[in-house]
Short mmCIF file of C-alpha atoms and ligand atoms in Angstrom, two decimals:
data_model
loop_
_atom_site.label_atom_id
_atom_site.label_comp_id
_atom_site.label_asym_id
_atom_site.label_seq_id
_atom_site.Cartn_x
_atom_site.Cartn_y
_atom_site.Cartn_z
CA MET A 2 9.36 4.15 -11.99
CA THR A 3 6.75 2.96 -14.48
CA SER A 4 3.17 2.75 -13.25
CA LEU A 5 1.67 -0.49 -12.01
CA TYR A 6 -0.67 -0.16 -14.99
CA GLU A 7 2.24 -0.44 -17.41
CA ARG A 8 3.94 -3.21 -15.45
CA LEU A 9 0.74 -5.30 -15.56
CA GLY A 10 0.75 -5.13 -19.35
CA GLY A 11 -1.42 -2.05 -19.89
CA SER A 12 -5.09 -2.24 -20.83
CA ASP A 13 -4.71 -5.52 -22.74
CA GLY A 14 -2.81 -7.22 -19.93
CA ILE A 15 -5.20 -6.06 -17.21
CA THR A 16 -8.25 -6.98 -19.31
CA ARG A 17 -6.88 -10.54 -19.63
CA ILE A 18 -6.09 -10.74 -15.90
CA ALA A 19 -9.59 -9.47 -14.99
CA SER A 20 -11.25 -11.93 -17.35
CA ASP A 21 -9.25 -14.83 -15.90
CA LEU A 22 -10.03 -13.63 -12.38
CA VAL A 23 -13.79 -13.75 -13.01
CA ASP A 24 -13.49 -17.21 -14.62
CA ILE A 25 -11.53 -18.45 -11.60
CA HIS A 26 -14.19 -17.00 -9.22
CA LEU A 27 -16.93 -18.81 -11.16
CA ASN A 28 -15.05 -22.09 -10.65
CA ASN A 29 -14.18 -21.53 -7.00
CA PRO A 30 -16.72 -23.46 -4.89
CA ARG A 31 -16.06 -21.20 -1.90
CA ILE A 32 -17.54 -18.16 -3.69
CA SER A 33 -19.09 -19.16 -7.04
CA SER A 34 -22.64 -19.05 -5.64
CA ARG A 35 -22.21 -15.31 -5.10
CA TYR A 36 -22.11 -14.78 -8.86
CA VAL A 37 -25.08 -16.88 -10.03
CA ASP A 38 -27.09 -13.79 -10.96
CA SER A 39 -24.17 -11.86 -12.45
CA ASP A 40 -23.85 -10.83 -16.08
CA VAL A 41 -20.38 -12.31 -16.66
CA ALA A 42 -19.41 -9.95 -19.51
CA ALA A 43 -20.47 -6.93 -17.44
CA LEU A 44 -18.58 -8.22 -14.41
CA LYS A 45 -15.41 -8.73 -16.46
CA HIS A 46 -15.76 -5.23 -17.89
CA GLY A 47 -16.31 -3.77 -14.41
CA ALA A 48 -13.31 -5.62 -12.98
CA ALA A 49 -11.05 -4.59 -15.88
CA THR A 50 -11.98 -0.90 -15.86
CA PHE A 51 -11.74 -0.76 -12.05
CA PHE A 52 -8.19 -2.12 -12.20
CA ILE A 53 -7.08 -0.09 -15.20
CA ALA A 54 -8.32 3.12 -13.59
CA GLY A 55 -6.97 2.16 -10.17
CA THR A 56 -3.45 1.41 -11.38
CA GLY A 57 -2.95 4.61 -13.36
CA GLY A 58 -4.39 3.65 -16.74
CA PRO A 59 -6.81 5.51 -19.02
CA ALA A 60 -10.10 3.61 -18.43
CA VAL A 61 -13.09 5.16 -16.71
CA TYR A 62 -14.71 2.88 -14.14
CA GLY A 63 -18.46 3.40 -14.44
CA GLY A 64 -19.51 1.06 -11.64
CA LYS A 65 -20.46 1.79 -8.06
CA ASP A 66 -17.84 2.30 -5.33
CA MET A 67 -16.68 -0.80 -3.43
CA ARG A 68 -18.74 -0.14 -0.31
CA THR A 69 -21.96 0.31 -2.32
CA THR A 70 -21.22 -2.67 -4.60
CA HIS A 71 -20.70 -5.09 -1.69
CA ARG A 72 -23.18 -3.64 0.81
CA GLY A 73 -25.73 -6.18 2.03
CA MET A 74 -23.62 -9.16 0.92
CA ASN A 75 -22.21 -9.75 4.43
CA ILE A 76 -18.96 -11.12 2.96
CA ASP A 77 -16.87 -12.98 5.54
CA ALA A 78 -13.10 -13.27 5.93
CA GLU A 79 -12.96 -16.69 4.29
CA GLU A 80 -14.67 -15.37 1.17
CA PHE A 81 -12.40 -12.35 1.14
CA MET A 82 -9.35 -14.62 1.29
CA ALA A 83 -10.81 -16.76 -1.52
CA VAL A 84 -10.94 -13.68 -3.75
CA LEU A 85 -7.32 -12.82 -2.89
CA ASP A 86 -6.27 -16.42 -3.66
CA ASP A 87 -8.04 -16.18 -7.03
CA ALA A 88 -6.35 -12.85 -7.76
CA LEU A 89 -2.93 -14.38 -7.11
CA GLN A 90 -3.77 -17.27 -9.40
CA ALA A 91 -4.90 -14.92 -12.20
CA LEU A 92 -1.71 -12.84 -11.85
CA GLN A 93 0.51 -15.93 -11.95
CA LYS A 94 -1.35 -17.36 -14.93
CA ASN A 95 -0.52 -14.13 -16.78
CA GLU A 96 3.14 -14.28 -15.71
CA VAL A 97 3.07 -11.04 -13.78
CA GLY A 98 6.31 -10.36 -11.85
CA GLN A 99 6.69 -11.16 -8.15
CA ARG A 100 6.84 -7.52 -7.15
CA GLU A 101 3.69 -6.67 -9.13
CA GLN A 102 1.86 -9.64 -7.58
CA GLU A 103 2.75 -8.27 -4.15
CA GLU A 104 1.63 -4.75 -5.02
CA VAL A 105 -1.75 -5.92 -6.35
CA LEU A 106 -2.34 -8.19 -3.36
CA PHE A 107 -1.52 -5.36 -0.97
CA VAL A 108 -3.92 -2.98 -2.72
CA LEU A 109 -6.70 -5.59 -2.65
CA TYR A 110 -6.05 -6.45 1.00
CA SER A 111 -6.21 -2.75 1.89
CA MET A 112 -9.80 -2.63 0.60
CA ARG A 113 -11.08 -5.19 3.12
CA GLY A 114 -12.89 -2.52 5.16
CA GLU A 115 -14.90 -1.49 2.08
CA ILE A 116 -15.82 -5.09 1.19
CA MET A 117 -16.23 -7.28 4.27
CA ARG A 118 -19.18 -7.53 6.67
CA LEU A 119 -21.28 -4.79 5.08
C1 HEM B 221 -10.57 -6.49 -2.68
C2 HEM B 221 -11.51 -7.36 -3.03
C3 HEM B 221 -12.59 -7.03 -4.04
C4 HEM B 221 -12.62 -6.12 -5.03
C5 HEM B 221 -11.54 -5.09 -5.43
C6 HEM B 221 -13.90 -6.26 -5.70
C7 HEM B 221 -14.29 -5.52 -6.79
C8 HEM B 221 -15.49 -5.66 -7.46
C9 HEM B 221 -15.86 -4.91 -8.64
C10 HEM B 221 -15.00 -3.86 -9.34
C11 HEM B 221 -17.09 -5.34 -9.01
C12 HEM B 221 -17.88 -4.86 -10.23
C13 HEM B 221 -18.77 -3.74 -9.88
C14 HEM B 221 -19.43 -3.12 -11.09
O1 HEM B 221 -18.99 -3.33 -12.23
O2 HEM B 221 -20.41 -2.39 -10.88
C15 HEM B 221 -17.49 -6.35 -8.04
C16 HEM B 221 -18.69 -7.03 -8.08
C17 HEM B 221 -19.01 -8.07 -7.25
N1 HEM B 221 -18.31 -8.51 -6.16
FE1 HEM B 221 -16.50 -7.85 -5.58
N2 HEM B 221 -14.62 -7.25 -5.10
C18 HEM B 221 -13.86 -7.75 -4.07
C19 HEM B 221 -14.20 -8.77 -3.22
C20 HEM B 221 -15.37 -9.50 -3.27
C21 HEM B 221 -15.68 -10.64 -2.42
C22 HEM B 221 -14.79 -11.19 -1.30
C23 HEM B 221 -16.90 -11.09 -2.82
C24 HEM B 221 -17.66 -12.29 -2.27
C25 HEM B 221 -17.26 -13.50 -2.52
C26 HEM B 221 -17.37 -10.25 -3.90
C27 HEM B 221 -18.56 -10.36 -4.55
C28 HEM B 221 -18.97 -9.58 -5.62
C29 HEM B 221 -20.18 -9.84 -6.37
C30 HEM B 221 -21.21 -10.95 -6.09
C31 HEM B 221 -20.21 -8.89 -7.40
C32 HEM B 221 -21.18 -8.82 -8.56
C33 HEM B 221 -22.33 -8.01 -8.38
C34 HEM B 221 -23.15 -8.07 -9.65
O3 HEM B 221 -23.04 -8.99 -10.47
O4 HEM B 221 -23.94 -7.14 -9.81
N3 HEM B 221 -16.41 -9.28 -4.14
N4 HEM B 221 -16.51 -6.52 -7.12
#
Protein backbone atom coordinates (compact mmCIF):
# COMPACT_ATOMS: atom_id res chain seq x y z
CA MET A 1 0.00 0.00 0.00
CA THR A 2 1.27 3.50 -0.73
CA SER A 3 2.31 5.61 2.25
CA LEU A 4 -0.03 8.13 3.82
CA TYR A 5 2.51 10.72 2.66
CA GLU A 6 1.88 9.83 -0.98
CA ARG A 7 -1.88 9.57 -0.53
CA LEU A 8 -1.97 13.09 0.97
CA GLY A 9 -0.35 14.47 -2.17
CA GLY A 10 3.32 14.30 -1.15
CA SER A 11 5.27 17.32 0.07
CA ASP A 12 3.26 19.81 -2.01
CA GLY A 13 -0.09 18.43 -0.87
CA ILE A 14 0.88 18.30 2.80
CA THR A 15 2.42 21.79 2.66
CA ARG A 16 -0.91 23.13 1.34
CA ILE A 17 -2.91 21.25 3.98
CA ALA A 18 -0.62 22.52 6.77
CA SER A 19 -0.84 26.10 5.51
CA ASP A 20 -4.65 25.91 5.36
CA LEU A 21 -4.73 24.33 8.82
CA VAL A 22 -2.80 27.24 10.36
CA ASP A 23 -5.03 29.77 8.56
CA ILE A 24 -8.12 28.00 9.88
CA HIS A 25 -6.67 28.01 13.44
CA LEU A 26 -6.04 31.76 13.19
CA ASN A 27 -9.72 32.26 12.29
CA ASN A 28 -11.13 29.89 14.88
CA PRO A 29 -12.28 31.98 17.87
CA ARG A 30 -11.99 28.97 20.19
CA ILE A 31 -8.19 28.84 19.78
CA SER A 32 -6.93 31.84 17.76
CA SER A 33 -5.72 33.66 20.89
CA ARG A 34 -3.18 30.88 21.43
CA TYR A 35 -1.33 31.96 18.30
CA VAL A 36 -1.12 35.75 18.78
CA ASP A 37 2.63 35.62 19.39
CA SER A 38 3.36 33.02 16.71
CA ASP A 39 5.46 33.60 13.61
CA VAL A 40 2.89 32.33 11.09
CA ALA A 41 5.42 31.35 8.39
CA ALA A 42 7.48 29.43 10.95
CA LEU A 43 4.38 27.72 12.32
CA LYS A 44 3.29 26.66 8.82
CA HIS A 45 6.77 25.33 8.13
CA GLY A 46 6.81 23.45 11.45
CA ALA A 47 3.37 21.94 10.83
CA ALA A 48 4.27 20.90 7.26
CA THR A 49 7.61 19.29 8.11
CA PHE A 50 6.10 17.54 11.15
CA PHE A 51 3.41 15.98 8.95
CA ILE A 52 5.67 15.16 6.03
CA ALA A 53 8.16 13.43 8.33
CA GLY A 54 5.41 11.74 10.34
CA THR A 55 3.63 10.24 7.33
CA GLY A 56 6.71 8.74 5.69
CA GLY A 57 7.97 11.64 3.59
CA PRO A 58 11.48 13.07 3.20
CA ALA A 59 11.29 16.25 5.34
CA VAL A 60 13.24 16.70 8.54
CA TYR A 61 11.19 18.19 11.37
CA GLY A 62 13.49 20.58 13.24
CA GLY A 63 11.03 21.62 15.94
CA LYS A 64 10.64 20.42 19.49
CA ASP A 65 8.73 17.23 20.36
CA MET A 66 4.98 17.57 21.03
CA ARG A 67 5.24 17.36 24.81
CA THR A 68 7.90 20.09 24.95
CA THR A 69 6.11 22.30 22.40
CA HIS A 70 2.81 22.27 24.31
CA ARG A 71 4.13 22.11 27.89
CA GLY A 72 2.85 24.93 30.08
CA MET A 73 -0.06 25.73 27.74
CA ASN A 74 -2.57 23.74 29.82
CA ILE A 75 -4.60 22.91 26.69
CA ASP A 76 -8.08 21.60 27.52
CA ALA A 77 -10.23 19.02 25.73
CA GLU A 78 -12.35 21.65 24.00
CA GLU A 79 -9.27 23.25 22.47
CA PHE A 80 -7.94 19.87 21.46
CA MET A 81 -11.23 19.10 19.70
CA ALA A 82 -11.12 22.50 17.99
CA VAL A 83 -7.75 21.59 16.48
CA LEU A 84 -9.12 18.24 15.27
CA ASP A 85 -12.14 20.01 13.74
CA ASP A 86 -9.79 22.41 11.94
CA ALA A 87 -7.67 19.51 10.69
CA LEU A 88 -10.75 17.83 9.22
CA GLN A 89 -11.72 21.07 7.52
CA ALA A 90 -8.23 21.52 6.03
CA LEU A 91 -8.23 17.92 4.74
CA GLN A 92 -11.67 18.31 3.17
CA LYS A 93 -10.75 21.63 1.59
CA ASN A 94 -7.86 19.82 -0.12
CA GLU A 95 -10.13 16.98 -1.26
CA VAL A 96 -8.31 14.29 0.67
CA GLY A 97 -10.06 10.88 0.54
CA GLN A 98 -12.33 9.66 3.32
CA ARG A 99 -9.93 6.94 4.39
CA GLU A 100 -6.99 9.37 4.55
CA GLN A 101 -9.08 11.83 6.60
CA GLU A 102 -9.78 9.03 9.07
CA GLU A 103 -6.13 8.00 9.27
CA VAL A 104 -4.93 11.56 9.93
CA LEU A 105 -7.63 12.17 12.54
CA PHE A 106 -6.74 8.95 14.31
CA VAL A 107 -3.03 9.83 14.39
CA LEU A 108 -3.81 13.31 15.76
CA TYR A 109 -6.23 11.96 18.35
CA SER A 110 -3.59 9.46 19.50
CA MET A 111 -1.30 12.37 20.42
CA ARG A 112 -3.71 13.82 22.99
CA GLY A 113 -1.55 12.63 25.92
CA GLU A 114 1.42 14.60 24.56
CA ILE A 115 -0.63 17.77 24.01
CA MET A 116 -3.39 18.19 26.61
CA ARG A 117 -3.14 19.42 30.20
CA LEU A 118 0.63 19.82 30.27
C1 LIG B 1 -2.68 16.54 17.79
C2 LIG B 1 -2.78 17.85 17.94
C3 LIG B 1 -1.62 18.79 17.73
C4 LIG B 1 -0.49 18.65 17.00
C5 LIG B 1 -0.03 17.44 16.16
C6 LIG B 1 0.26 19.88 17.14
C7 LIG B 1 1.47 20.13 16.51
C8 LIG B 1 2.19 21.30 16.60
C9 LIG B 1 3.42 21.57 15.89
C10 LIG B 1 4.12 20.61 14.94
C11 LIG B 1 3.80 22.81 16.23
C12 LIG B 1 5.04 23.55 15.69
C13 LIG B 1 6.20 23.34 16.58
C14 LIG B 1 7.48 23.89 15.98
O1 LIG B 1 7.56 24.17 14.78
O2 LIG B 1 8.43 24.04 16.76
C15 LIG B 1 2.81 23.33 17.16
C16 LIG B 1 2.86 24.58 17.73
C17 LIG B 1 1.86 25.11 18.51
N1 LIG B 1 0.75 24.47 18.99
FE1 LIG B 1 0.19 22.59 18.52
N2 LIG B 1 -0.41 20.74 17.94
C18 LIG B 1 -1.57 20.12 18.33
C19 LIG B 1 -2.56 20.64 19.14
C20 LIG B 1 -2.55 21.91 19.68
C21 LIG B 1 -3.64 22.48 20.46
C22 LIG B 1 -4.94 21.76 20.85
C23 LIG B 1 -3.27 23.75 20.76
C24 LIG B 1 -4.07 24.79 21.53
C25 LIG B 1 -5.12 25.35 20.99
C26 LIG B 1 -1.95 23.98 20.20
C27 LIG B 1 -1.22 25.14 20.30
C28 LIG B 1 0.01 25.36 19.71
C29 LIG B 1 0.67 26.64 19.73
C30 LIG B 1 0.17 27.92 20.43
C31 LIG B 1 1.84 26.49 18.98
C32 LIG B 1 2.81 27.58 18.56
C33 LIG B 1 3.92 27.80 19.41
C34 LIG B 1 4.76 28.91 18.80
O3 LIG B 1 4.30 29.71 17.98
O4 LIG B 1 5.93 28.94 19.18
N3 LIG B 1 -1.55 22.83 19.55
N4 LIG B 1 1.85 22.39 17.37
